[in-house]
JSON list of C-alpha atoms in Angstrom, two decimals:
[
{"chain": "K", "resi": 1, "resn": "MET", "atom": "CA", "xyz": [-2.78, 10.70, 14.92]},
{"chain": "K", "resi": 2, "resn": "THR", "atom": "CA", "xyz": [-4.87, 13.28, 14.25]},
{"chain": "K", "resi": 3, "resn": "TRP", "atom": "CA", "xyz": [-8.98, 12.24, 14.03]},
{"chain": "K", "resi": 4, "resn": "ILE", "atom": "CA", "xyz": [-8.51, 12.19, 9.93]},
{"chain": "K", "resi": 5, "resn": "ASP", "atom": "CA", "xyz": [-5.96, 9.40, 10.99]},
{"chain": "K", "resi": 6, "resn": "MET", "atom": "CA", "xyz": [-8.06, 7.75, 12.37]},
{"chain": "K", "resi": 7, "resn": "MET", "atom": "CA", "xyz": [-11.25, 8.28, 9.89]},
{"chain": "K", "resi": 8, "resn": "ILE", "atom": "CA", "xyz": [-8.99, 7.13, 7.14]},
{"chain": "K", "resi": 9, "resn": "ILE", "atom": "CA", "xyz": [-8.66, 3.50, 8.60]},
{"chain": "K", "resi": 10, "resn": "ILE", "atom": "CA", "xyz": [-12.17, 3.20, 10.10]},
{"chain": "K", "resi": 11, "resn": "ILE", "atom": "CA", "xyz": [-13.21, 3.78, 6.39]},
{"chain": "K", "resi": 12, "resn": "TYR", "atom": "CA", "xyz": [-10.83, 1.48, 5.14]},
{"chain": "K", "resi": 13, "resn": "PHE", "atom": "CA", "xyz": [-12.11, -1.46, 7.27]},
{"chain": "K", "resi": 14, "resn": "ALA", "atom": "CA", "xyz": [-15.90, -0.50, 6.42]},
{"chain": "K", "resi": 15, "resn": "ILE", "atom": "CA", "xyz": [-15.18, -0.58, 2.83]},
{"chain": "K", "resi": 16, "resn": "LEU", "atom": "CA", "xyz": [-13.51, -3.90, 3.71]},
{"chain": "K", "resi": 17, "resn": "VAL", "atom": "CA", "xyz": [-16.75, -5.57, 5.37]},
{"chain": "K", "resi": 18, "resn": "VAL", "atom": "CA", "xyz": [-18.60, -4.04, 2.21]},
{"chain": "K", "resi": 19, "resn": "VAL", "atom": "CA", "xyz": [-16.84, -5.81, 0.22]},
{"chain": "K", "resi": 20, "resn": "GLY", "atom": "CA", "xyz": [-17.44, -9.07, 2.19]},
{"chain": "K", "resi": 21, "resn": "ILE", "atom": "CA", "xyz": [-21.15, -8.30, 2.42]},
{"chain": "K", "resi": 22, "resn": "ILE", "atom": "CA", "xyz": [-21.50, -7.91, -1.13]},
{"chain": "K", "resi": 23, "resn": "GLY", "atom": "CA", "xyz": [-19.70, -11.34, -1.29]},
{"chain": "K", "resi": 24, "resn": "THR", "atom": "CA", "xyz": [-22.30, -13.30, 0.01]},
{"chain": "K", "resi": 25, "resn": "ILE", "atom": "CA", "xyz": [-25.03, -12.07, -3.06]},
{"chain": "K", "resi": 26, "resn": "LYS", "atom": "CA", "xyz": [-22.03, -13.22, -6.01]},
{"chain": "K", "resi": 27, "resn": "ALA", "atom": "CA", "xyz": [-21.28, -16.08, -4.11]},
{"chain": "K", "resi": 28, "resn": "LYS", "atom": "CA", "xyz": [-24.33, -18.42, -5.08]},
{"chain": "K", "resi": 29, "resn": "THR", "atom": "CA", "xyz": [-22.43, -21.25, -5.72]},
{"chain": "K", "resi": 30, "resn": "SER", "atom": "CA", "xyz": [-19.67, -23.49, -3.76]},
{"chain": "K", "resi": 31, "resn": "GLU", "atom": "CA", "xyz": [-17.65, -23.11, -6.72]},
{"chain": "K", "resi": 32, "resn": "ILE", "atom": "CA", "xyz": [-17.59, -19.17, -6.72]},
{"chain": "K", "resi": 33, "resn": "TYR", "atom": "CA", "xyz": [-17.48, -19.57, -2.57]},
{"chain": "K", "resi": 34, "resn": "ILE", "atom": "CA", "xyz": [-14.25, -21.31, -2.87]},
{"chain": "K", "resi": 35, "resn": "LEU", "atom": "CA", "xyz": [-12.58, -20.61, -6.17]},
{"chain": "K", "resi": 36, "resn": "ALA", "atom": "CA", "xyz": [-14.11, -16.96, -7.17]},
{"chain": "K", "resi": 37, "resn": "GLY", "atom": "CA", "xyz": [-15.63, -18.52, -10.27]},
{"chain": "K", "resi": 38, "resn": "ARG", "atom": "CA", "xyz": [-12.49, -19.37, -11.94]},
{"chain": "K", "resi": 39, "resn": "ASN", "atom": "CA", "xyz": [-12.84, -16.20, -13.92]},
{"chain": "K", "resi": 40, "resn": "LEU", "atom": "CA", "xyz": [-11.38, -12.94, -12.52]},
{"chain": "K", "resi": 41, "resn": "GLY", "atom": "CA", "xyz": [-9.43, -11.93, -15.38]},
{"chain": "K", "resi": 42, "resn": "VAL", "atom": "CA", "xyz": [-5.03, -11.34, -15.74]},
{"chain": "K", "resi": 43, "resn": "PHE", "atom": "CA", "xyz": [-5.89, -7.82, -14.08]},
{"chain": "K", "resi": 44, "resn": "MET", "atom": "CA", "xyz": [-7.62, -9.39, -11.22]},
{"chain": "K", "resi": 45, "resn": "LEU", "atom": "CA", "xyz": [-5.31, -12.26, -11.24]},
{"chain": "K", "resi": 46, "resn": "PHE", "atom": "CA", "xyz": [-2.06, -9.86, -11.40]},
{"chain": "K", "resi": 47, "resn": "GLY", "atom": "CA", "xyz": [-3.38, -7.93, -8.60]},
{"chain": "K", "resi": 48, "resn": "CYS", "atom": "CA", "xyz": [-4.07, -10.59, -6.33]},
{"chain": "K", "resi": 49, "resn": "LEU", "atom": "CA", "xyz": [-1.46, -12.61, -6.42]},
{"chain": "K", "resi": 50, "resn": "THR", "atom": "CA", "xyz": [0.66, -8.81, -6.08]},
{"chain": "K", "resi": 51, "resn": "ALA", "atom": "CA", "xyz": [-1.46, -8.01, -2.74]},
{"chain": "K", "resi": 52, "resn": "VAL", "atom": "CA", "xyz": [-0.71, -11.92, -1.54]},
{"chain": "K", "resi": 53, "resn": "PHE", "atom": "CA", "xyz": [2.93, -11.79, -2.10]},
{"chain": "K", "resi": 54, "resn": "LEU", "atom": "CA", "xyz": [3.45, -8.33, -1.03]},
{"chain": "K", "resi": 55, "resn": "GLY", "atom": "CA", "xyz": [2.08, -8.79, 2.62]},
{"chain": "K", "resi": 56, "resn": "GLY", "atom": "CA", "xyz": [3.15, -7.87, 6.23]},
{"chain": "K", "resi": 57, "resn": "SER", "atom": "CA", "xyz": [6.35, -10.46, 5.91]},
{"chain": "K", "resi": 58, "resn": "SER", "atom": "CA", "xyz": [7.63, -8.45, 2.23]},
{"chain": "K", "resi": 59, "resn": "THR", "atom": "CA", "xyz": [6.59, -5.08, 2.85]},
{"chain": "K", "resi": 60, "resn": "ILE", "atom": "CA", "xyz": [7.45, -4.88, 6.82]},
{"chain": "K", "resi": 61, "resn": "GLY", "atom": "CA", "xyz": [10.36, -7.24, 6.50]},
{"chain": "K", "resi": 62, "resn": "SER", "atom": "CA", "xyz": [11.92, -5.88, 3.25]},
{"chain": "K", "resi": 63, "resn": "ALA", "atom": "CA", "xyz": [11.37, -2.24, 5.08]},
{"chain": "K", "resi": 64, "resn": "GLN", "atom": "CA", "xyz": [13.86, -3.76, 7.72]},
{"chain": "K", "resi": 65, "resn": "LEU", "atom": "CA", "xyz": [16.46, -5.72, 4.93]},
{"chain": "K", "resi": 66, "resn": "GLY", "atom": "CA", "xyz": [16.61, -2.28, 3.27]},
{"chain": "K", "resi": 67, "resn": "TYR", "atom": "CA", "xyz": [17.31, -0.67, 6.77]},
{"chain": "K", "resi": 68, "resn": "GLU", "atom": "CA", "xyz": [20.28, -2.80, 7.73]},
{"chain": "K", "resi": 69, "resn": "ILE", "atom": "CA", "xyz": [21.58, -4.07, 4.90]},
{"chain": "K", "resi": 70, "resn": "GLY", "atom": "CA", "xyz": [20.23, -2.04, 2.28]},
{"chain": "K", "resi": 71, "resn": "PHE", "atom": "CA", "xyz": [19.14, -3.18, -1.62]},
{"chain": "K", "resi": 72, "resn": "SER", "atom": "CA", "xyz": [20.02, -6.37, -1.39]},
{"chain": "K", "resi": 73, "resn": "GLY", "atom": "CA", "xyz": [17.29, -7.15, 0.76]},
{"chain": "K", "resi": 74, "resn": "VAL", "atom": "CA", "xyz": [15.27, -7.44, -2.67]},
{"chain": "K", "resi": 75, "resn": "TRP", "atom": "CA", "xyz": [16.52, -10.66, -2.73]},
{"chain": "K", "resi": 76, "resn": "PHE", "atom": "CA", "xyz": [13.72, -11.37, -0.38]},
{"chain": "K", "resi": 77, "resn": "VAL", "atom": "CA", "xyz": [11.10, -10.37, -2.66]},
{"chain": "K", "resi": 78, "resn": "PHE", "atom": "CA", "xyz": [12.33, -11.31, -5.78]},
{"chain": "K", "resi": 79, "resn": "SER", "atom": "CA", "xyz": [12.77, -15.29, -5.50]},
{"chain": "K", "resi": 80, "resn": "MET", "atom": "CA", "xyz": [8.93, -14.93, -5.30]},
{"chain": "K", "resi": 81, "resn": "GLY", "atom": "CA", "xyz": [8.31, -12.79, -8.23]},
{"chain": "K", "resi": 82, "resn": "LEU", "atom": "CA", "xyz": [10.47, -15.46, -9.83]},
{"chain": "K", "resi": 83, "resn": "GLY", "atom": "CA", "xyz": [8.99, -18.58, -8.47]},
{"chain": "K", "resi": 84, "resn": "ILE", "atom": "CA", "xyz": [5.57, -16.97, -10.07]},
{"chain": "K", "resi": 85, "resn": "THR", "atom": "CA", "xyz": [6.69, -16.37, -12.67]},
{"chain": "K", "resi": 86, "resn": "LEU", "atom": "CA", "xyz": [8.49, -19.57, -13.47]},
{"chain": "K", "resi": 87, "resn": "PHE", "atom": "CA", "xyz": [5.03, -21.49, -13.05]},
{"chain": "K", "resi": 88, "resn": "GLY", "atom": "CA", "xyz": [3.02, -19.47, -14.95]},
{"chain": "K", "resi": 89, "resn": "ILE", "atom": "CA", "xyz": [5.44, -20.22, -17.60]},
{"chain": "K", "resi": 90, "resn": "PHE", "atom": "CA", "xyz": [5.89, -23.67, -17.68]},
{"chain": "K", "resi": 91, "resn": "LEU", "atom": "CA", "xyz": [3.39, -25.69, -15.58]},
{"chain": "K", "resi": 92, "resn": "LEU", "atom": "CA", "xyz": [0.03, -23.60, -15.67]},
{"chain": "K", "resi": 93, "resn": "LYS", "atom": "CA", "xyz": [-1.87, -25.32, -18.29]},
{"chain": "K", "resi": 94, "resn": "LYS", "atom": "CA", "xyz": [-0.61, -28.81, -16.87]},
{"chain": "K", "resi": 95, "resn": "VAL", "atom": "CA", "xyz": [-2.09, -27.48, -13.38]},
{"chain": "K", "resi": 96, "resn": "THR", "atom": "CA", "xyz": [-5.52, -25.82, -14.96]},
{"chain": "K", "resi": 97, "resn": "GLY", "atom": "CA", "xyz": [-5.92, -29.33, -17.30]},
{"chain": "K", "resi": 98, "resn": "TYR", "atom": "CA", "xyz": [-7.95, -31.02, -14.25]},
{"chain": "K", "resi": 99, "resn": "LYS", "atom": "CA", "xyz": [-11.01, -29.68, -12.10]},
{"chain": "K", "resi": 100, "resn": "LEU", "atom": "CA", "xyz": [-9.71, -28.73, -8.99]},
{"chain": "K", "resi": 101, "resn": "MET", "atom": "CA", "xyz": [-10.39, -27.18, -5.84]},
{"chain": "K", "resi": 102, "resn": "THR", "atom": "CA", "xyz": [-7.50, -27.72, -3.91]},
{"chain": "K", "resi": 103, "resn": "ILE", "atom": "CA", "xyz": [-4.39, -28.67, -3.74]},
{"chain": "K", "resi": 104, "resn": "SER", "atom": "CA", "xyz": [-4.51, -31.92, -1.69]},
{"chain": "K", "resi": 105, "resn": "GLU", "atom": "CA", "xyz": [-6.71, -33.23, -4.61]},
{"chain": "K", "resi": 106, "resn": "LEU", "atom": "CA", "xyz": [-3.96, -32.50, -7.00]},
{"chain": "K", "resi": 107, "resn": "LEU", "atom": "CA", "xyz": [-1.85, -34.84, -5.21]},
{"chain": "K", "resi": 108, "resn": "GLY", "atom": "CA", "xyz": [-4.38, -37.24, -5.14]},
{"chain": "K", "resi": 109, "resn": "LYS", "atom": "CA", "xyz": [-4.50, -37.82, -8.96]},
{"chain": "K", "resi": 110, "resn": "LEU", "atom": "CA", "xyz": [-1.00, -37.10, -9.62]},
{"chain": "K", "resi": 111, "resn": "PHE", "atom": "CA", "xyz": [-0.31, -40.04, -7.11]},
{"chain": "K", "resi": 112, "resn": "ASN", "atom": "CA", "xyz": [-2.82, -41.89, -4.73]},
{"chain": "K", "resi": 113, "resn": "VAL", "atom": "CA", "xyz": [-5.02, -41.30, -1.49]},
{"chain": "K", "resi": 114, "resn": "GLU", "atom": "CA", "xyz": [-2.16, -40.93, 0.89]},
{"chain": "K", "resi": 115, "resn": "SER", "atom": "CA", "xyz": [-0.07, -38.23, -0.92]},
{"chain": "K", "resi": 116, "resn": "LYS", "atom": "CA", "xyz": [-3.73, -36.38, -1.01]},
{"chain": "K", "resi": 117, "resn": "LEU", "atom": "CA", "xyz": [-3.87, -36.92, 2.95]},
{"chain": "K", "resi": 118, "resn": "ILE", "atom": "CA", "xyz": [-0.61, -35.47, 3.60]},
{"chain": "K", "resi": 119, "resn": "GLY", "atom": "CA", "xyz": [-1.12, -32.76, 1.54]},
{"chain": "K", "resi": 120, "resn": "ALA", "atom": "CA", "xyz": [-3.72, -31.79, 3.40]},
{"chain": "K", "resi": 121, "resn": "VAL", "atom": "CA", "xyz": [-2.25, -31.98, 6.67]},
{"chain": "K", "resi": 122, "resn": "ILE", "atom": "CA", "xyz": [1.00, -29.65, 5.15]},
{"chain": "K", "resi": 123, "resn": "ALA", "atom": "CA", "xyz": [-1.32, -27.31, 3.61]},
{"chain": "K", "resi": 124, "resn": "ALA", "atom": "CA", "xyz": [-3.55, -26.79, 7.01]},
{"chain": "K", "resi": 125, "resn": "ILE", "atom": "CA", "xyz": [-0.22, -26.56, 8.83]},
{"chain": "K", "resi": 126, "resn": "TYR", "atom": "CA", "xyz": [1.11, -24.05, 6.53]},
{"chain": "K", "resi": 127, "resn": "ALA", "atom": "CA", "xyz": [-1.65, -21.74, 6.17]},
{"chain": "K", "resi": 128, "resn": "LEU", "atom": "CA", "xyz": [-2.15, -21.77, 10.19]},
{"chain": "K", "resi": 129, "resn": "MET", "atom": "CA", "xyz": [1.31, -20.33, 9.94]},
{"chain": "K", "resi": 130, "resn": "VAL", "atom": "CA", "xyz": [0.73, -17.97, 7.72]},
{"chain": "K", "resi": 131, "resn": "SER", "atom": "CA", "xyz": [-2.43, -16.62, 9.21]},
{"chain": "K", "resi": 132, "resn": "VAL", "atom": "CA", "xyz": [-0.76, -16.41, 12.44]},
{"chain": "K", "resi": 133, "resn": "THR", "atom": "CA", "xyz": [2.46, -14.17, 10.78]},
{"chain": "K", "resi": 134, "resn": "GLN", "atom": "CA", "xyz": [-0.19, -12.07, 8.97]},
{"chain": "K", "resi": 135, "resn": "VAL", "atom": "CA", "xyz": [-2.51, -11.64, 12.22]},
{"chain": "K", "resi": 136, "resn": "ILE", "atom": "CA", "xyz": [0.76, -10.14, 14.46]},
{"chain": "K", "resi": 137, "resn": "ALA", "atom": "CA", "xyz": [1.58, -7.65, 11.31]},
{"chain": "K", "resi": 138, "resn": "ILE", "atom": "CA", "xyz": [-1.91, -6.28, 11.29]},
{"chain": "K", "resi": 139, "resn": "GLY", "atom": "CA", "xyz": [-1.81, -6.04, 15.30]},
{"chain": "K", "resi": 140, "resn": "ALA", "atom": "CA", "xyz": [1.46, -4.99, 14.77]},
{"chain": "K", "resi": 141, "resn": "PHE", "atom": "CA", "xyz": [0.66, -2.41, 12.53]},
{"chain": "K", "resi": 142, "resn": "LEU", "atom": "CA", "xyz": [-2.72, -0.85, 14.46]},
{"chain": "K", "resi": 143, "resn": "SER", "atom": "CA", "xyz": [-1.05, -1.27, 17.67]},
{"chain": "K", "resi": 144, "resn": "ALA", "atom": "CA", "xyz": [2.42, 1.41, 16.21]},
{"chain": "K", "resi": 145, "resn": "ILE", "atom": "CA", "xyz": [-0.84, 4.18, 14.67]},
{"chain": "K", "resi": 146, "resn": "PHE", "atom": "CA", "xyz": [-3.04, 3.68, 18.15]},
{"chain": "K", "resi": 147, "resn": "ASP", "atom": "CA", "xyz": [-1.20, 3.11, 20.81]},
{"chain": "K", "resi": 148, "resn": "TRP", "atom": "CA", "xyz": [-3.28, -0.18, 21.55]},
{"chain": "K", "resi": 149, "resn": "ASN", "atom": "CA", "xyz": [-2.60, -3.05, 23.36]},
{"chain": "K", "resi": 150, "resn": "LEU", "atom": "CA", "xyz": [-0.69, -5.87, 20.39]},
{"chain": "K", "resi": 151, "resn": "VAL", "atom": "CA", "xyz": [-3.23, -8.97, 21.83]},
{"chain": "K", "resi": 152, "resn": "PHE", "atom": "CA", "xyz": [-6.28, -5.96, 20.84]},
{"chain": "K", "resi": 153, "resn": "SER", "atom": "CA", "xyz": [-5.13, -4.81, 17.70]},
{"chain": "K", "resi": 154, "resn": "MET", "atom": "CA", "xyz": [-4.36, -7.93, 16.33]},
{"chain": "K", "resi": 155, "resn": "LEU", "atom": "CA", "xyz": [-7.96, -9.26, 17.63]},
{"chain": "K", "resi": 156, "resn": "ILE", "atom": "CA", "xyz": [-9.71, -6.61, 15.55]},
{"chain": "K", "resi": 157, "resn": "GLY", "atom": "CA", "xyz": [-7.24, -6.74, 12.91]},
{"chain": "K", "resi": 158, "resn": "GLY", "atom": "CA", "xyz": [-7.59, -10.22, 12.17]},
{"chain": "K", "resi": 159, "resn": "GLY", "atom": "CA", "xyz": [-11.42, -9.91, 13.25]},
{"chain": "K", "resi": 160, "resn": "VAL", "atom": "CA", "xyz": [-11.83, -7.77, 10.20]},
{"chain": "K", "resi": 161, "resn": "VAL", "atom": "CA", "xyz": [-10.46, -9.94, 7.67]},
{"chain": "K", "resi": 162, "resn": "PHE", "atom": "CA", "xyz": [-11.30, -12.81, 9.36]},
{"chain": "K", "resi": 163, "resn": "PHE", "atom": "CA", "xyz": [-15.09, -11.66, 9.06]},
{"chain": "K", "resi": 164, "resn": "TYR", "atom": "CA", "xyz": [-15.30, -10.35, 5.13]},
{"chain": "K", "resi": 165, "resn": "THR", "atom": "CA", "xyz": [-13.53, -13.61, 4.36]},
{"chain": "K", "resi": 166, "resn": "ILE", "atom": "CA", "xyz": [-16.27, -15.91, 6.19]},
{"chain": "K", "resi": 167, "resn": "LEU", "atom": "CA", "xyz": [-18.73, -13.67, 4.43]},
{"chain": "K", "resi": 168, "resn": "GLY", "atom": "CA", "xyz": [-17.97, -13.56, 0.82]},
{"chain": "K", "resi": 169, "resn": "GLY", "atom": "CA", "xyz": [-15.20, -16.35, 0.29]},
{"chain": "K", "resi": 170, "resn": "MET", "atom": "CA", "xyz": [-12.72, -15.93, -2.06]},
{"chain": "K", "resi": 171, "resn": "TRP", "atom": "CA", "xyz": [-14.43, -13.62, -4.41]},
{"chain": "K", "resi": 172, "resn": "SER", "atom": "CA", "xyz": [-14.65, -10.96, -1.49]},
{"chain": "K", "resi": 173, "resn": "VAL", "atom": "CA", "xyz": [-11.01, -11.76, -1.07]},
{"chain": "K", "resi": 174, "resn": "SER", "atom": "CA", "xyz": [-9.96, -11.65, -4.39]},
{"chain": "K", "resi": 175, "resn": "MET", "atom": "CA", "xyz": [-11.73, -7.90, -4.26]},
{"chain": "K", "resi": 176, "resn": "THR", "atom": "CA", "xyz": [-10.53, -6.90, -1.50]},
{"chain": "K", "resi": 177, "resn": "ASP", "atom": "CA", "xyz": [-6.54, -8.06, -2.99]},
{"chain": "K", "resi": 178, "resn": "ILE", "atom": "CA", "xyz": [-7.33, -5.36, -5.67]},
{"chain": "K", "resi": 179, "resn": "ILE", "atom": "CA", "xyz": [-7.74, -2.37, -3.06]},
{"chain": "K", "resi": 180, "resn": "GLN", "atom": "CA", "xyz": [-5.13, -3.96, -1.10]},
{"chain": "K", "resi": 181, "resn": "PHE", "atom": "CA", "xyz": [-3.25, -3.43, -4.05]},
{"chain": "K", "resi": 182, "resn": "LEU", "atom": "CA", "xyz": [-3.83, -0.09, -5.59]},
{"chain": "K", "resi": 183, "resn": "ILE", "atom": "CA", "xyz": [-3.41, 1.59, -1.71]},
{"chain": "K", "resi": 184, "resn": "MET", "atom": "CA", "xyz": [-0.17, -0.64, -1.56]},
{"chain": "K", "resi": 185, "resn": "THR", "atom": "CA", "xyz": [1.23, 0.40, -4.95]},
{"chain": "K", "resi": 186, "resn": "ALA", "atom": "CA", "xyz": [0.23, 3.83, -4.53]},
{"chain": "K", "resi": 187, "resn": "GLY", "atom": "CA", "xyz": [1.33, 4.70, -1.27]},
{"chain": "K", "resi": 188, "resn": "ILE", "atom": "CA", "xyz": [4.35, 3.01, -1.59]},
{"chain": "K", "resi": 189, "resn": "PHE", "atom": "CA", "xyz": [5.65, 4.65, -4.85]},
{"chain": "K", "resi": 190, "resn": "LEU", "atom": "CA", "xyz": [3.92, 7.81, -5.02]},
{"chain": "K", "resi": 191, "resn": "ILE", "atom": "CA", "xyz": [4.01, 8.36, -1.15]},
{"chain": "K", "resi": 192, "resn": "MET", "atom": "CA", "xyz": [6.52, 6.96, 1.14]},
{"chain": "K", "resi": 193, "resn": "LEU", "atom": "CA", "xyz": [9.24, 6.43, -1.61]},
{"chain": "K", "resi": 194, "resn": "PRO", "atom": "CA", "xyz": [8.97, 10.75, -2.58]},
{"chain": "K", "resi": 195, "resn": "THR", "atom": "CA", "xyz": [8.79, 11.27, 0.93]},
{"chain": "K", "resi": 196, "resn": "SER", "atom": "CA", "xyz": [11.34, 9.25, 2.21]},
{"chain": "K", "resi": 197, "resn": "LEU", "atom": "CA", "xyz": [13.80, 10.77, -0.25]},
{"chain": "K", "resi": 198, "resn": "SER", "atom": "CA", "xyz": [12.87, 14.12, 0.53]},
{"chain": "K", "resi": 199, "resn": "LYS", "atom": "CA", "xyz": [13.09, 13.59, 4.46]},
{"chain": "K", "resi": 200, "resn": "VAL", "atom": "CA", "xyz": [17.05, 12.79, 3.93]},
{"chain": "K", "resi": 201, "resn": "GLY", "atom": "CA", "xyz": [17.55, 15.16, 1.72]},
{"chain": "K", "resi": 202, "resn": "GLY", "atom": "CA", "xyz": [17.49, 13.56, -1.71]},
{"chain": "K", "resi": 203, "resn": "PHE", "atom": "CA", "xyz": [19.01, 10.40, -3.25]},
{"chain": "K", "resi": 204, "resn": "ALA", "atom": "CA", "xyz": [22.60, 12.27, -3.54]},
{"chain": "K", "resi": 205, "resn": "GLU", "atom": "CA", "xyz": [22.52, 12.82, 0.29]},
{"chain": "K", "resi": 206, "resn": "LEU", "atom": "CA", "xyz": [21.55, 9.31, 0.97]},
{"chain": "K", "resi": 207, "resn": "THR", "atom": "CA", "xyz": [24.38, 7.66, -0.93]},
{"chain": "K", "resi": 208, "resn": "ALA", "atom": "CA", "xyz": [26.93, 10.31, 1.10]},
{"chain": "K", "resi": 209, "resn": "GLN", "atom": "CA", "xyz": [25.12, 8.82, 4.64]},
{"chain": "K", "resi": 210, "resn": "LEU", "atom": "CA", "xyz": [25.33, 5.67, 4.00]},
{"chain": "K", "resi": 211, "resn": "PRO", "atom": "CA", "xyz": [27.92, 3.00, 2.96]},
{"chain": "K", "resi": 212, "resn": "SER", "atom": "CA", "xyz": [28.52, 1.53, -0.40]},
{"chain": "K", "resi": 213, "resn": "SER", "atom": "CA", "xyz": [28.03, -1.61, 0.59]},
{"chain": "K", "resi": 214, "resn": "TYR", "atom": "CA", "xyz": [23.75, -0.66, 0.93]},
{"chain": "K", "resi": 215, "resn": "PHE", "atom": "CA", "xyz": [23.97, -0.11, -2.82]},
{"chain": "K", "resi": 216, "resn": "ASP", "atom": "CA", "xyz": [25.54, -3.38, -3.84]},
{"chain": "K", "resi": 217, "resn": "PHE", "atom": "CA", "xyz": [22.80, -5.99, -4.46]},
{"chain": "K", "resi": 218, "resn": "SER", "atom": "CA", "xyz": [25.27, -8.76, -3.41]},
{"chain": "K", "resi": 219, "resn": "ALA", "atom": "CA", "xyz": [26.32, -7.39, -0.47]},
{"chain": "K", "resi": 220, "resn": "ILE", "atom": "CA", "xyz": [23.76, -9.95, 1.34]},
{"chain": "K", "resi": 221, "resn": "GLY", "atom": "CA", "xyz": [26.39, -12.23, 0.55]},
{"chain": "K", "resi": 222, "resn": "PHE", "atom": "CA", "xyz": [26.00, -15.18, -2.14]},
{"chain": "K", "resi": 223, "resn": "LYS", "atom": "CA", "xyz": [25.02, -17.98, 0.46]},
{"chain": "K", "resi": 224, "resn": "GLU", "atom": "CA", "xyz": [21.86, -15.71, 1.38]},
{"chain": "K", "resi": 225, "resn": "ILE", "atom": "CA", "xyz": [21.01, -15.30, -2.09]},
{"chain": "K", "resi": 226, "resn": "ILE", "atom": "CA", "xyz": [20.50, -19.10, -2.68]},
{"chain": "K", "resi": 227, "resn": "GLN", "atom": "CA", "xyz": [18.67, -19.48, 0.54]},
{"chain": "K", "resi": 228, "resn": "TYR", "atom": "CA", "xyz": [16.24, -16.87, -0.44]},
{"chain": "K", "resi": 229, "resn": "LEU", "atom": "CA", "xyz": [16.04, -18.70, -3.69]},
{"chain": "K", "resi": 230, "resn": "LEU", "atom": "CA", "xyz": [15.61, -22.08, -2.50]},
{"chain": "K", "resi": 231, "resn": "THR", "atom": "CA", "xyz": [13.17, -21.54, 0.21]},
{"chain": "K", "resi": 232, "resn": "LEU", "atom": "CA", "xyz": [10.94, -18.75, -1.11]},
{"chain": "K", "resi": 233, "resn": "TYR", "atom": "CA", "xyz": [10.73, -19.36, -5.14]},
{"chain": "K", "resi": 234, "resn": "THR", "atom": "CA", "xyz": [9.97, -23.27, -4.41]},
{"chain": "K", "resi": 235, "resn": "TRP", "atom": "CA", "xyz": [7.33, -22.21, -2.01]},
{"chain": "K", "resi": 236, "resn": "ASN", "atom": "CA", "xyz": [5.75, -19.92, -4.78]},
{"chain": "K", "resi": 237, "resn": "ASP", "atom": "CA", "xyz": [5.86, -22.33, -7.78]},
{"chain": "K", "resi": 238, "resn": "GLY", "atom": "CA", "xyz": [4.61, -25.07, -5.71]},
{"chain": "K", "resi": 239, "resn": "GLY", "atom": "CA", "xyz": [2.33, -23.20, -3.37]},
{"chain": "K", "resi": 240, "resn": "ALA", "atom": "CA", "xyz": [1.14, -20.29, -4.57]},
{"chain": "K", "resi": 241, "resn": "GLY", "atom": "CA", "xyz": [1.55, -21.17, -8.54]},
{"chain": "K", "resi": 242, "resn": "TYR", "atom": "CA", "xyz": [-0.95, -23.79, -7.82]},
{"chain": "K", "resi": 243, "resn": "LEU", "atom": "CA", "xyz": [-3.21, -21.61, -5.73]},
{"chain": "K", "resi": 244, "resn": "ALA", "atom": "CA", "xyz": [-3.53, -19.54, -8.94]},
{"chain": "K", "resi": 245, "resn": "ALA", "atom": "CA", "xyz": [-4.15, -21.94, -10.95]},
{"chain": "K", "resi": 246, "resn": "LEU", "atom": "CA", "xyz": [-7.07, -23.93, -8.99]},
{"chain": "K", "resi": 247, "resn": "PHE", "atom": "CA", "xyz": [-8.65, -20.02, -7.83]},
{"chain": "K", "resi": 248, "resn": "TYR", "atom": "CA", "xyz": [-8.23, -18.20, -10.13]},
{"chain": "K", "resi": 249, "resn": "CYS", "atom": "CA", "xyz": [-8.17, -19.37, -13.46]},
{"chain": "K", "resi": 250, "resn": "LYS", "atom": "CA", "xyz": [-10.53, -20.75, -16.19]},
{"chain": "K", "resi": 251, "resn": "GLU", "atom": "CA", "xyz": [-10.47, -24.49, -17.36]},
{"chain": "K", "resi": 252, "resn": "PRO", "atom": "CA", "xyz": [-9.53, -24.88, -20.67]}
]
């Protein structure tokens, strides 16, 4: 770790905090604070959802699957994209027909008050679980780079995210998601992929050194593929899809 690497990370965190501070100016109403005004546009929506899906579990998890089983690990992230795509095609217009601020409100309108309460409890538990995994991923990343204690790294990384989220609400989250989306896209496809292939001697050398199963998209097994499709597709279709409609889309 050089001083240049450290400065880049410090500047990155500083930018996120500044975005959070700007968010306090933008978020003049509760609807803007909670839902980003429902007016982010297609590019913002795409960037935000991509950054949400390709978080610590997707990037680190997919890298691990690729290292262990090869190309067939792509089903992990593919299932997420499939879920949100089908939701956008078949259900998005129906959901945006309601003036909602939370998923539990939708359940209350469709069913009853009891389902609204149950939905709120489940959403809270799920949000807590996701927050824990993401903070652990941030902590693991910082710990590996700076050789810090894992708990301390989690407090620093999680604290920065918590700070800019509380300051500007969904507007700040949306803007930081766009920044993270651009960094991840450039980092993975323009830096990490070419560098990794160069280190191993190119794609031809990679295929020569690894078993043929690493290049088989079905090597993970039919049962495992179905499990990914059912669990990750269902979550994205019912969870993140609703969030996309509630937080980002205009009312018709």
